[in-house]
């Protein structure tokens, strides 16, 4: 995950056992788990290859994540949420707004917003009333950019990025409004759109526009 093993690098039970100074048995089990998670790929001959991910892979992971997050949000709307969970979501919203409006460098505001975005998304996933959604999400959560709350910022274009945060905040508000009204269809659609916005916006804003001061 930290890039120490480059994409395409060949690894084996022997190399992993040596790397971590363990026997081949735990190395074999670890490699099987990594294969299931999609981080390595079994070679036709002996051993594995570190998986390479590109923009297309990230896009597919986002698409699946959006479906699962939408399902979780729709399930929460159908099943209802406790006052404690609703308070947690609304508190996260308040802190997101505060992060956007605070008088500090844009990098600090983005970091604070992302922390609350993480709380918001995980609260819905963990308290939606359907444990199988979280189980299914666990299968893709290790892929690049697939973690809940993951956001990428371009600090060279601060005004544009703050505009994106404000739009995301408004989407969060609409989601929290739909859940207690038990509007499952709207809640699910809103979250799916929100979950997929990162790659959509990166495509819309891609280009050679000058960086902002």
PDB file of C-alpha atoms in Angstrom:
ATOM      1  CA  UNK A   1       0.000   0.000   0.000  1.00  0.00           C
ATOM      2  CA  UNK A   2       2.926   2.393   0.601  1.00  0.00           C
ATOM      3  CA  UNK A   3       4.537   1.648  -2.749  1.00  0.00           C
ATOM      4  CA  UNK A   4       7.537  -0.243  -1.395  1.00  0.00           C
ATOM      5  CA  UNK A   5       6.673  -3.049  -3.817  1.00  0.00           C
ATOM      6  CA  UNK A   6       6.256  -1.508  -7.247  1.00  0.00           C
ATOM      7  CA  UNK A   7       3.441  -2.511  -9.625  1.00  0.00           C
ATOM      8  CA  UNK A   8       4.503  -5.506 -11.679  1.00  0.00           C
ATOM      9  CA  UNK A   9       7.066  -6.704  -9.140  1.00  0.00           C
ATOM     10  CA  UNK A  10       7.185 -10.468  -8.663  1.00  0.00           C
ATOM     11  CA  UNK A  11       6.768 -11.797  -5.119  1.00  0.00           C
ATOM     12  CA  UNK A  12       6.575 -15.279  -3.639  1.00  0.00           C
ATOM     13  CA  UNK A  13       6.105 -17.112  -0.365  1.00  0.00           C
ATOM     14  CA  UNK A  14       9.871 -17.299   0.010  1.00  0.00           C
ATOM     15  CA  UNK A  15      10.477 -13.575  -0.575  1.00  0.00           C
ATOM     16  CA  UNK A  16       7.650 -12.519   1.751  1.00  0.00           C
ATOM     17  CA  UNK A  17       8.764 -14.925   4.477  1.00  0.00           C
ATOM     18  CA  UNK A  18      12.270 -13.514   4.246  1.00  0.00           C
ATOM     19  CA  UNK A  19      11.032  -9.925   4.182  1.00  0.00           C
ATOM     20  CA  UNK A  20       9.134 -10.307   7.475  1.00  0.00           C
ATOM     21  CA  UNK A  21      11.324 -13.008   9.022  1.00  0.00           C
ATOM     22  CA  UNK A  22       8.452 -15.515   9.347  1.00  0.00           C
ATOM     23  CA  UNK A  23       7.833 -19.052   8.162  1.00  0.00           C
ATOM     24  CA  UNK A  24       6.245 -19.754   4.788  1.00  0.00           C
ATOM     25  CA  UNK A  25       2.869 -20.692   6.303  1.00  0.00           C
ATOM     26  CA  UNK A  26       1.795 -17.174   7.395  1.00  0.00           C
ATOM     27  CA  UNK A  27       3.378 -15.774   4.216  1.00  0.00           C
ATOM     28  CA  UNK A  28       1.230 -18.149   2.130  1.00  0.00           C
ATOM     29  CA  UNK A  29      -1.949 -17.139   3.997  1.00  0.00           C
ATOM     30  CA  UNK A  30      -1.132 -13.438   3.635  1.00  0.00           C
ATOM     31  CA  UNK A  31      -0.572 -13.775  -0.113  1.00  0.00           C
ATOM     32  CA  UNK A  32      -3.889 -15.572  -0.522  1.00  0.00           C
ATOM     33  CA  UNK A  33      -5.636 -12.746   1.317  1.00  0.00           C
ATOM     34  CA  UNK A  34      -3.936 -10.104  -0.832  1.00  0.00           C
ATOM     35  CA  UNK A  35      -4.997 -12.008  -3.947  1.00  0.00           C
ATOM     36  CA  UNK A  36      -8.635 -12.027  -2.794  1.00  0.00           C
ATOM     37  CA  UNK A  37      -8.405  -8.293  -2.084  1.00  0.00           C
ATOM     38  CA  UNK A  38      -7.116  -7.708  -5.604  1.00  0.00           C
ATOM     39  CA  UNK A  39      -3.747  -6.259  -4.585  1.00  0.00           C
ATOM     40  CA  UNK A  40      -1.688  -9.034  -6.173  1.00  0.00           C
ATOM     41  CA  UNK A  41      -2.293 -11.334  -9.119  1.00  0.00           C
ATOM     42  CA  UNK A  42      -1.324 -14.996  -9.387  1.00  0.00           C
ATOM     43  CA  UNK A  43       1.177 -15.738 -12.147  1.00  0.00           C
ATOM     44  CA  UNK A  44       0.783 -18.613 -14.608  1.00  0.00           C
ATOM     45  CA  UNK A  45       3.966 -20.011 -13.140  1.00  0.00           C
ATOM     46  CA  UNK A  46       4.975 -19.901  -9.478  1.00  0.00           C
ATOM     47  CA  UNK A  47       4.436 -16.782  -7.416  1.00  0.00           C
ATOM     48  CA  UNK A  48       2.464 -13.530  -7.699  1.00  0.00           C
ATOM     49  CA  UNK A  49       2.758 -10.103  -9.273  1.00  0.00           C
ATOM     50  CA  UNK A  50       1.923  -6.818  -7.548  1.00  0.00           C
ATOM     51  CA  UNK A  51      -1.199  -5.480  -9.220  1.00  0.00           C
ATOM     52  CA  UNK A  52      -1.012  -2.290 -11.252  1.00  0.00           C
ATOM     53  CA  UNK A  53      -3.872   0.202 -10.926  1.00  0.00           C
ATOM     54  CA  UNK A  54      -4.695   2.943 -13.372  1.00  0.00           C
ATOM     55  CA  UNK A  55      -7.421   5.562 -13.695  1.00  0.00           C
ATOM     56  CA  UNK A  56      -9.792   2.993 -15.164  1.00  0.00           C
ATOM     57  CA  UNK A  57      -9.377   0.729 -12.131  1.00  0.00           C
ATOM     58  CA  UNK A  58      -9.980   3.655  -9.770  1.00  0.00           C
ATOM     59  CA  UNK A  59     -13.091   4.581 -11.747  1.00  0.00           C
ATOM     60  CA  UNK A  60     -14.472   1.052 -11.447  1.00  0.00           C
ATOM     61  CA  UNK A  61     -13.760   0.994  -7.706  1.00  0.00           C
ATOM     62  CA  UNK A  62     -15.537   4.340  -7.298  1.00  0.00           C
ATOM     63  CA  UNK A  63     -18.525   3.023  -9.224  1.00  0.00           C
ATOM     64  CA  UNK A  64     -18.844  -0.001  -6.937  1.00  0.00           C
ATOM     65  CA  UNK A  65     -18.277   2.148  -3.851  1.00  0.00           C
ATOM     66  CA  UNK A  66     -21.019   4.507  -5.011  1.00  0.00           C
ATOM     67  CA  UNK A  67     -23.492   1.640  -5.366  1.00  0.00           C
ATOM     68  CA  UNK A  68     -22.664   0.315  -1.880  1.00  0.00           C
ATOM     69  CA  UNK A  69     -22.769   3.746  -0.239  1.00  0.00           C
ATOM     70  CA  UNK A  70     -26.067   4.462  -1.963  1.00  0.00           C
ATOM     71  CA  UNK A  71     -27.464   1.131  -0.766  1.00  0.00           C
ATOM     72  CA  UNK A  72     -26.277   1.866   2.781  1.00  0.00           C
ATOM     73  CA  UNK A  73     -27.911   5.306   2.749  1.00  0.00           C
ATOM     74  CA  UNK A  74     -31.152   3.974   1.299  1.00  0.00           C
ATOM     75  CA  UNK A  75     -31.164   1.192   3.893  1.00  0.00           C
ATOM     76  CA  UNK A  76     -30.701   3.708   6.692  1.00  0.00           C
ATOM     77  CA  UNK A  77     -33.644   5.712   5.369  1.00  0.00           C
ATOM     78  CA  UNK A  78     -35.812   2.584   5.287  1.00  0.00           C
ATOM     79  CA  UNK A  79     -34.669   1.238   8.662  1.00  0.00           C
ATOM     80  CA  UNK A  80     -34.478   4.554  10.470  1.00  0.00           C
ATOM     81  CA  UNK A  81     -31.647   5.894  12.589  1.00  0.00           C
ATOM     82  CA  UNK A  82     -31.270   6.470  16.312  1.00  0.00           C
ATOM     83  CA  UNK A  83     -31.120   9.991  17.774  1.00  0.00           C
ATOM     84  CA  UNK A  84     -27.443   9.360  18.556  1.00  0.00           C
ATOM     85  CA  UNK A  85     -26.626   8.510  14.950  1.00  0.00           C
ATOM     86  CA  UNK A  86     -28.565  11.494  13.633  1.00  0.00           C
ATOM     87  CA  UNK A  87     -26.722  13.752  16.092  1.00  0.00           C
ATOM     88  CA  UNK A  88     -23.391  12.353  14.890  1.00  0.00           C
ATOM     89  CA  UNK A  89     -24.269  13.085  11.261  1.00  0.00           C
ATOM     90  CA  UNK A  90     -25.471  16.607  12.024  1.00  0.00           C
ATOM     91  CA  UNK A  91     -22.415  17.349  14.167  1.00  0.00           C
ATOM     92  CA  UNK A  92     -20.200  16.227  11.298  1.00  0.00           C
ATOM     93  CA  UNK A  93     -22.134  18.582   9.014  1.00  0.00           C
ATOM     94  CA  UNK A  94     -21.582  21.498  11.377  1.00  0.00           C
ATOM     95  CA  UNK A  95     -17.859  20.818  11.537  1.00  0.00           C
ATOM     96  CA  UNK A  96     -17.659  20.540   7.747  1.00  0.00           C
ATOM     97  CA  UNK A  97     -19.231  23.963   7.409  1.00  0.00           C
ATOM     98  CA  UNK A  98     -16.849  25.340  10.024  1.00  0.00           C
ATOM     99  CA  UNK A  99     -13.878  23.853   8.164  1.00  0.00           C
ATOM    100  CA  UNK A 100     -14.918  25.554   4.928  1.00  0.00           C
ATOM    101  CA  UNK A 101     -15.438  28.957   6.519  1.00  0.00           C
ATOM    102  CA  UNK A 102     -12.561  29.017   9.023  1.00  0.00           C
ATOM    103  CA  UNK A 103      -9.771  31.561   8.579  1.00  0.00           C
ATOM    104  CA  UNK A 104      -6.828  29.235   7.980  1.00  0.00           C
ATOM    105  CA  UNK A 105      -4.733  27.966   5.035  1.00  0.00           C
ATOM    106  CA  UNK A 106      -6.739  26.025   2.491  1.00  0.00           C
ATOM    107  CA  UNK A 107      -4.727  22.856   3.195  1.00  0.00           C
ATOM    108  CA  UNK A 108      -5.851  22.932   6.843  1.00  0.00           C
ATOM    109  CA  UNK A 109      -9.486  23.507   5.879  1.00  0.00           C
ATOM    110  CA  UNK A 110      -9.350  20.626   3.408  1.00  0.00           C
ATOM    111  CA  UNK A 111      -7.839  18.304   6.021  1.00  0.00           C
ATOM    112  CA  UNK A 112     -10.500  19.234   8.590  1.00  0.00           C
ATOM    113  CA  UNK A 113     -13.267  18.788   6.032  1.00  0.00           C
ATOM    114  CA  UNK A 114     -11.941  15.382   5.002  1.00  0.00           C
ATOM    115  CA  UNK A 115     -11.820  14.208   8.628  1.00  0.00           C
ATOM    116  CA  UNK A 116     -15.521  15.014   9.063  1.00  0.00           C
ATOM    117  CA  UNK A 117     -16.368  13.576   5.661  1.00  0.00           C
ATOM    118  CA  UNK A 118     -14.794  10.325   6.836  1.00  0.00           C
ATOM    119  CA  UNK A 119     -16.938  10.370  10.010  1.00  0.00           C
ATOM    120  CA  UNK A 120     -20.075  11.103   7.978  1.00  0.00           C
ATOM    121  CA  UNK A 121     -19.597   8.279   5.474  1.00  0.00           C
ATOM    122  CA  UNK A 122     -18.494   5.662   8.013  1.00  0.00           C
ATOM    123  CA  UNK A 123     -21.426   6.496  10.306  1.00  0.00           C
ATOM    124  CA  UNK A 124     -23.872   5.723   7.510  1.00  0.00           C
ATOM    125  CA  UNK A 125     -22.049   2.556   6.443  1.00  0.00           C
ATOM    126  CA  UNK A 126     -21.788   1.231  10.005  1.00  0.00           C
ATOM    127  CA  UNK A 127     -25.339   2.086  11.121  1.00  0.00           C
ATOM    128  CA  UNK A 128     -27.401   1.479   7.974  1.00  0.00           C
ATOM    129  CA  UNK A 129     -29.008  -1.666   9.389  1.00  0.00           C
ATOM    130  CA  UNK A 130     -27.530  -4.005   6.772  1.00  0.00           C
ATOM    131  CA  UNK A 131     -24.239  -5.625   7.825  1.00  0.00           C
ATOM    132  CA  UNK A 132     -23.807  -7.259   4.426  1.00  0.00           C
ATOM    133  CA  UNK A 133     -23.238  -3.849   2.832  1.00  0.00           C
ATOM    134  CA  UNK A 134     -20.208  -3.270   5.028  1.00  0.00           C
ATOM    135  CA  UNK A 135     -19.001  -6.813   4.382  1.00  0.00           C
ATOM    136  CA  UNK A 136     -19.200  -6.297   0.616  1.00  0.00           C
ATOM    137  CA  UNK A 137     -17.461  -2.936   0.900  1.00  0.00           C
ATOM    138  CA  UNK A 138     -14.599  -4.582   2.765  1.00  0.00           C
ATOM    139  CA  UNK A 139     -13.692  -6.460  -0.425  1.00  0.00           C
ATOM    140  CA  UNK A 140     -12.791  -3.237  -2.287  1.00  0.00           C
ATOM    141  CA  UNK A 141     -11.785  -0.977   0.594  1.00  0.00           C
ATOM    142  CA  UNK A 142      -8.055  -1.681   0.131  1.00  0.00           C
ATOM    143  CA  UNK A 143      -8.032  -0.581  -3.491  1.00  0.00           C
ATOM    144  CA  UNK A 144      -6.587   2.851  -4.369  1.00  0.00           C
ATOM    145  CA  UNK A 145      -9.024   5.707  -3.656  1.00  0.00           C
ATOM    146  CA  UNK A 146     -11.790   3.296  -2.609  1.00  0.00           C
ATOM    147  CA  UNK A 147     -11.746   4.010   1.124  1.00  0.00           C
ATOM    148  CA  UNK A 148     -14.753   5.857   2.525  1.00  0.00           C
ATOM    149  CA  UNK A 149     -14.161   9.587   2.741  1.00  0.00           C
ATOM    150  CA  UNK A 150     -11.155   9.552   0.404  1.00  0.00           C
ATOM    151  CA  UNK A 151     -10.683  12.916  -1.262  1.00  0.00           C
ATOM    152  CA  UNK A 152      -7.959  14.368  -3.469  1.00  0.00           C
ATOM    153  CA  UNK A 153      -7.195  18.080  -3.453  1.00  0.00           C
ATOM    154  CA  UNK A 154      -5.348  20.352  -5.839  1.00  0.00           C
ATOM    155  CA  UNK A 155      -3.886  23.019  -3.570  1.00  0.00           C
ATOM    156  CA  UNK A 156      -2.718  25.021  -6.575  1.00  0.00           C
ATOM    157  CA  UNK A 157      -6.360  25.776  -7.362  1.00  0.00           C
ATOM    158  CA  UNK A 158      -7.632  26.745  -3.935  1.00  0.00           C
ATOM    159  CA  UNK A 159     -10.768  28.639  -4.997  1.00  0.00           C
ATOM    160  CA  UNK A 160     -11.980  25.810  -7.181  1.00  0.00           C
ATOM    161  CA  UNK A 161     -11.338  23.243  -4.457  1.00  0.00           C
ATOM    162  CA  UNK A 162     -13.233  25.270  -1.833  1.00  0.00           C
ATOM    163  CA  UNK A 163     -16.146  25.531  -4.272  1.00  0.00           C
ATOM    164  CA  UNK A 164     -16.076  21.740  -4.565  1.00  0.00           C
ATOM    165  CA  UNK A 165     -16.136  21.390  -0.771  1.00  0.00           C
ATOM    166  CA  UNK A 166     -19.142  23.706  -0.527  1.00  0.00           C
ATOM    167  CA  UNK A 167     -20.992  21.671  -3.138  1.00  0.00           C
ATOM    168  CA  UNK A 168     -20.153  18.441  -1.302  1.00  0.00           C
ATOM    169  CA  UNK A 169     -21.369  19.984   1.942  1.00  0.00           C
ATOM    170  CA  UNK A 170     -24.708  20.878   0.321  1.00  0.00           C
ATOM    171  CA  UNK A 171     -25.057  17.307  -0.925  1.00  0.00           C
ATOM    172  CA  UNK A 172     -24.453  16.063   2.631  1.00  0.00           C
ATOM    173  CA  UNK A 173     -27.233  18.346   3.851  1.00  0.00           C
ATOM    174  CA  UNK A 174     -29.677  16.930   1.307  1.00  0.00           C
ATOM    175  CA  UNK A 175     -28.752  13.366   2.300  1.00  0.00           C
ATOM    176  CA  UNK A 176     -29.297  14.045   6.009  1.00  0.00           C
ATOM    177  CA  UNK A 177     -32.636  15.666   5.156  1.00  0.00           C
ATOM    178  CA  UNK A 178     -33.817  12.622   3.152  1.00  0.00           C
ATOM    179  CA  UNK A 179     -32.900   9.943   5.712  1.00  0.00           C
ATOM    180  CA  UNK A 180     -35.210  10.952   8.614  1.00  0.00           C
ATOM    181  CA  UNK A 181     -38.056  11.531   6.142  1.00  0.00           C
ATOM    182  CA  UNK A 182     -37.661   7.835   5.167  1.00  0.00           C
ATOM    183  CA  UNK A 183     -37.204   8.849   1.518  1.00  0.00           C
ATOM    184  CA  UNK A 184     -35.027   5.860   0.685  1.00  0.00           C
ATOM    185  CA  UNK A 185     -35.047   6.318  -3.089  1.00  0.00           C
ATOM    186  CA  UNK A 186     -33.897   9.936  -2.897  1.00  0.00           C
ATOM    187  CA  UNK A 187     -31.355   9.213  -0.165  1.00  0.00           C
ATOM    188  CA  UNK A 188     -29.803   6.401  -2.201  1.00  0.00           C
ATOM    189  CA  UNK A 189     -29.676   8.450  -5.414  1.00  0.00           C
ATOM    190  CA  UNK A 190     -28.113  11.426  -3.661  1.00  0.00           C
ATOM    191  CA  UNK A 191     -25.402   9.349  -2.038  1.00  0.00           C
ATOM    192  CA  UNK A 192     -24.557   7.512  -5.260  1.00  0.00           C
ATOM    193  CA  UNK A 193     -24.143  10.837  -7.039  1.00  0.00           C
ATOM    194  CA  UNK A 194     -22.090  12.220  -4.176  1.00  0.00           C
ATOM    195  CA  UNK A 195     -19.875   9.130  -3.941  1.00  0.00           C
ATOM    196  CA  UNK A 196     -19.056   9.269  -7.646  1.00  0.00           C
ATOM    197  CA  UNK A 197     -18.397  12.997  -7.855  1.00  0.00           C
ATOM    198  CA  UNK A 198     -14.620  12.826  -7.293  1.00  0.00           C
ATOM    199  CA  UNK A 199     -13.796  11.187 -10.617  1.00  0.00           C
ATOM    200  CA  UNK A 200     -16.506  13.140 -12.428  1.00  0.00           C
ATOM    201  CA  UNK A 201     -15.090  16.445 -11.223  1.00  0.00           C
ATOM    202  CA  UNK A 202     -11.505  15.439 -11.906  1.00  0.00           C
ATOM    203  CA  UNK A 203     -12.530  14.823 -15.521  1.00  0.00           C
ATOM    204  CA  UNK A 204     -14.506  18.055 -15.816  1.00  0.00           C
ATOM    205  CA  UNK A 205     -11.698  20.163 -14.411  1.00  0.00           C
ATOM    206  CA  UNK A 206      -8.801  18.389 -16.132  1.00  0.00           C
ATOM    207  CA  UNK A 207      -6.786  20.626 -18.404  1.00  0.00           C
ATOM    208  CA  UNK A 208      -4.134  23.257 -18.482  1.00  0.00           C
ATOM    209  CA  UNK A 209      -5.919  26.039 -16.633  1.00  0.00           C
ATOM    210  CA  UNK A 210      -3.524  28.306 -14.730  1.00  0.00           C
ATOM    211  CA  UNK A 211      -3.037  27.776 -11.029  1.00  0.00           C
ATOM    212  CA  UNK A 212      -4.598  30.314  -8.687  1.00  0.00           C
ATOM    213  CA  UNK A 213      -2.624  32.470  -6.273  1.00  0.00           C
TER     214      UNK A 213
END
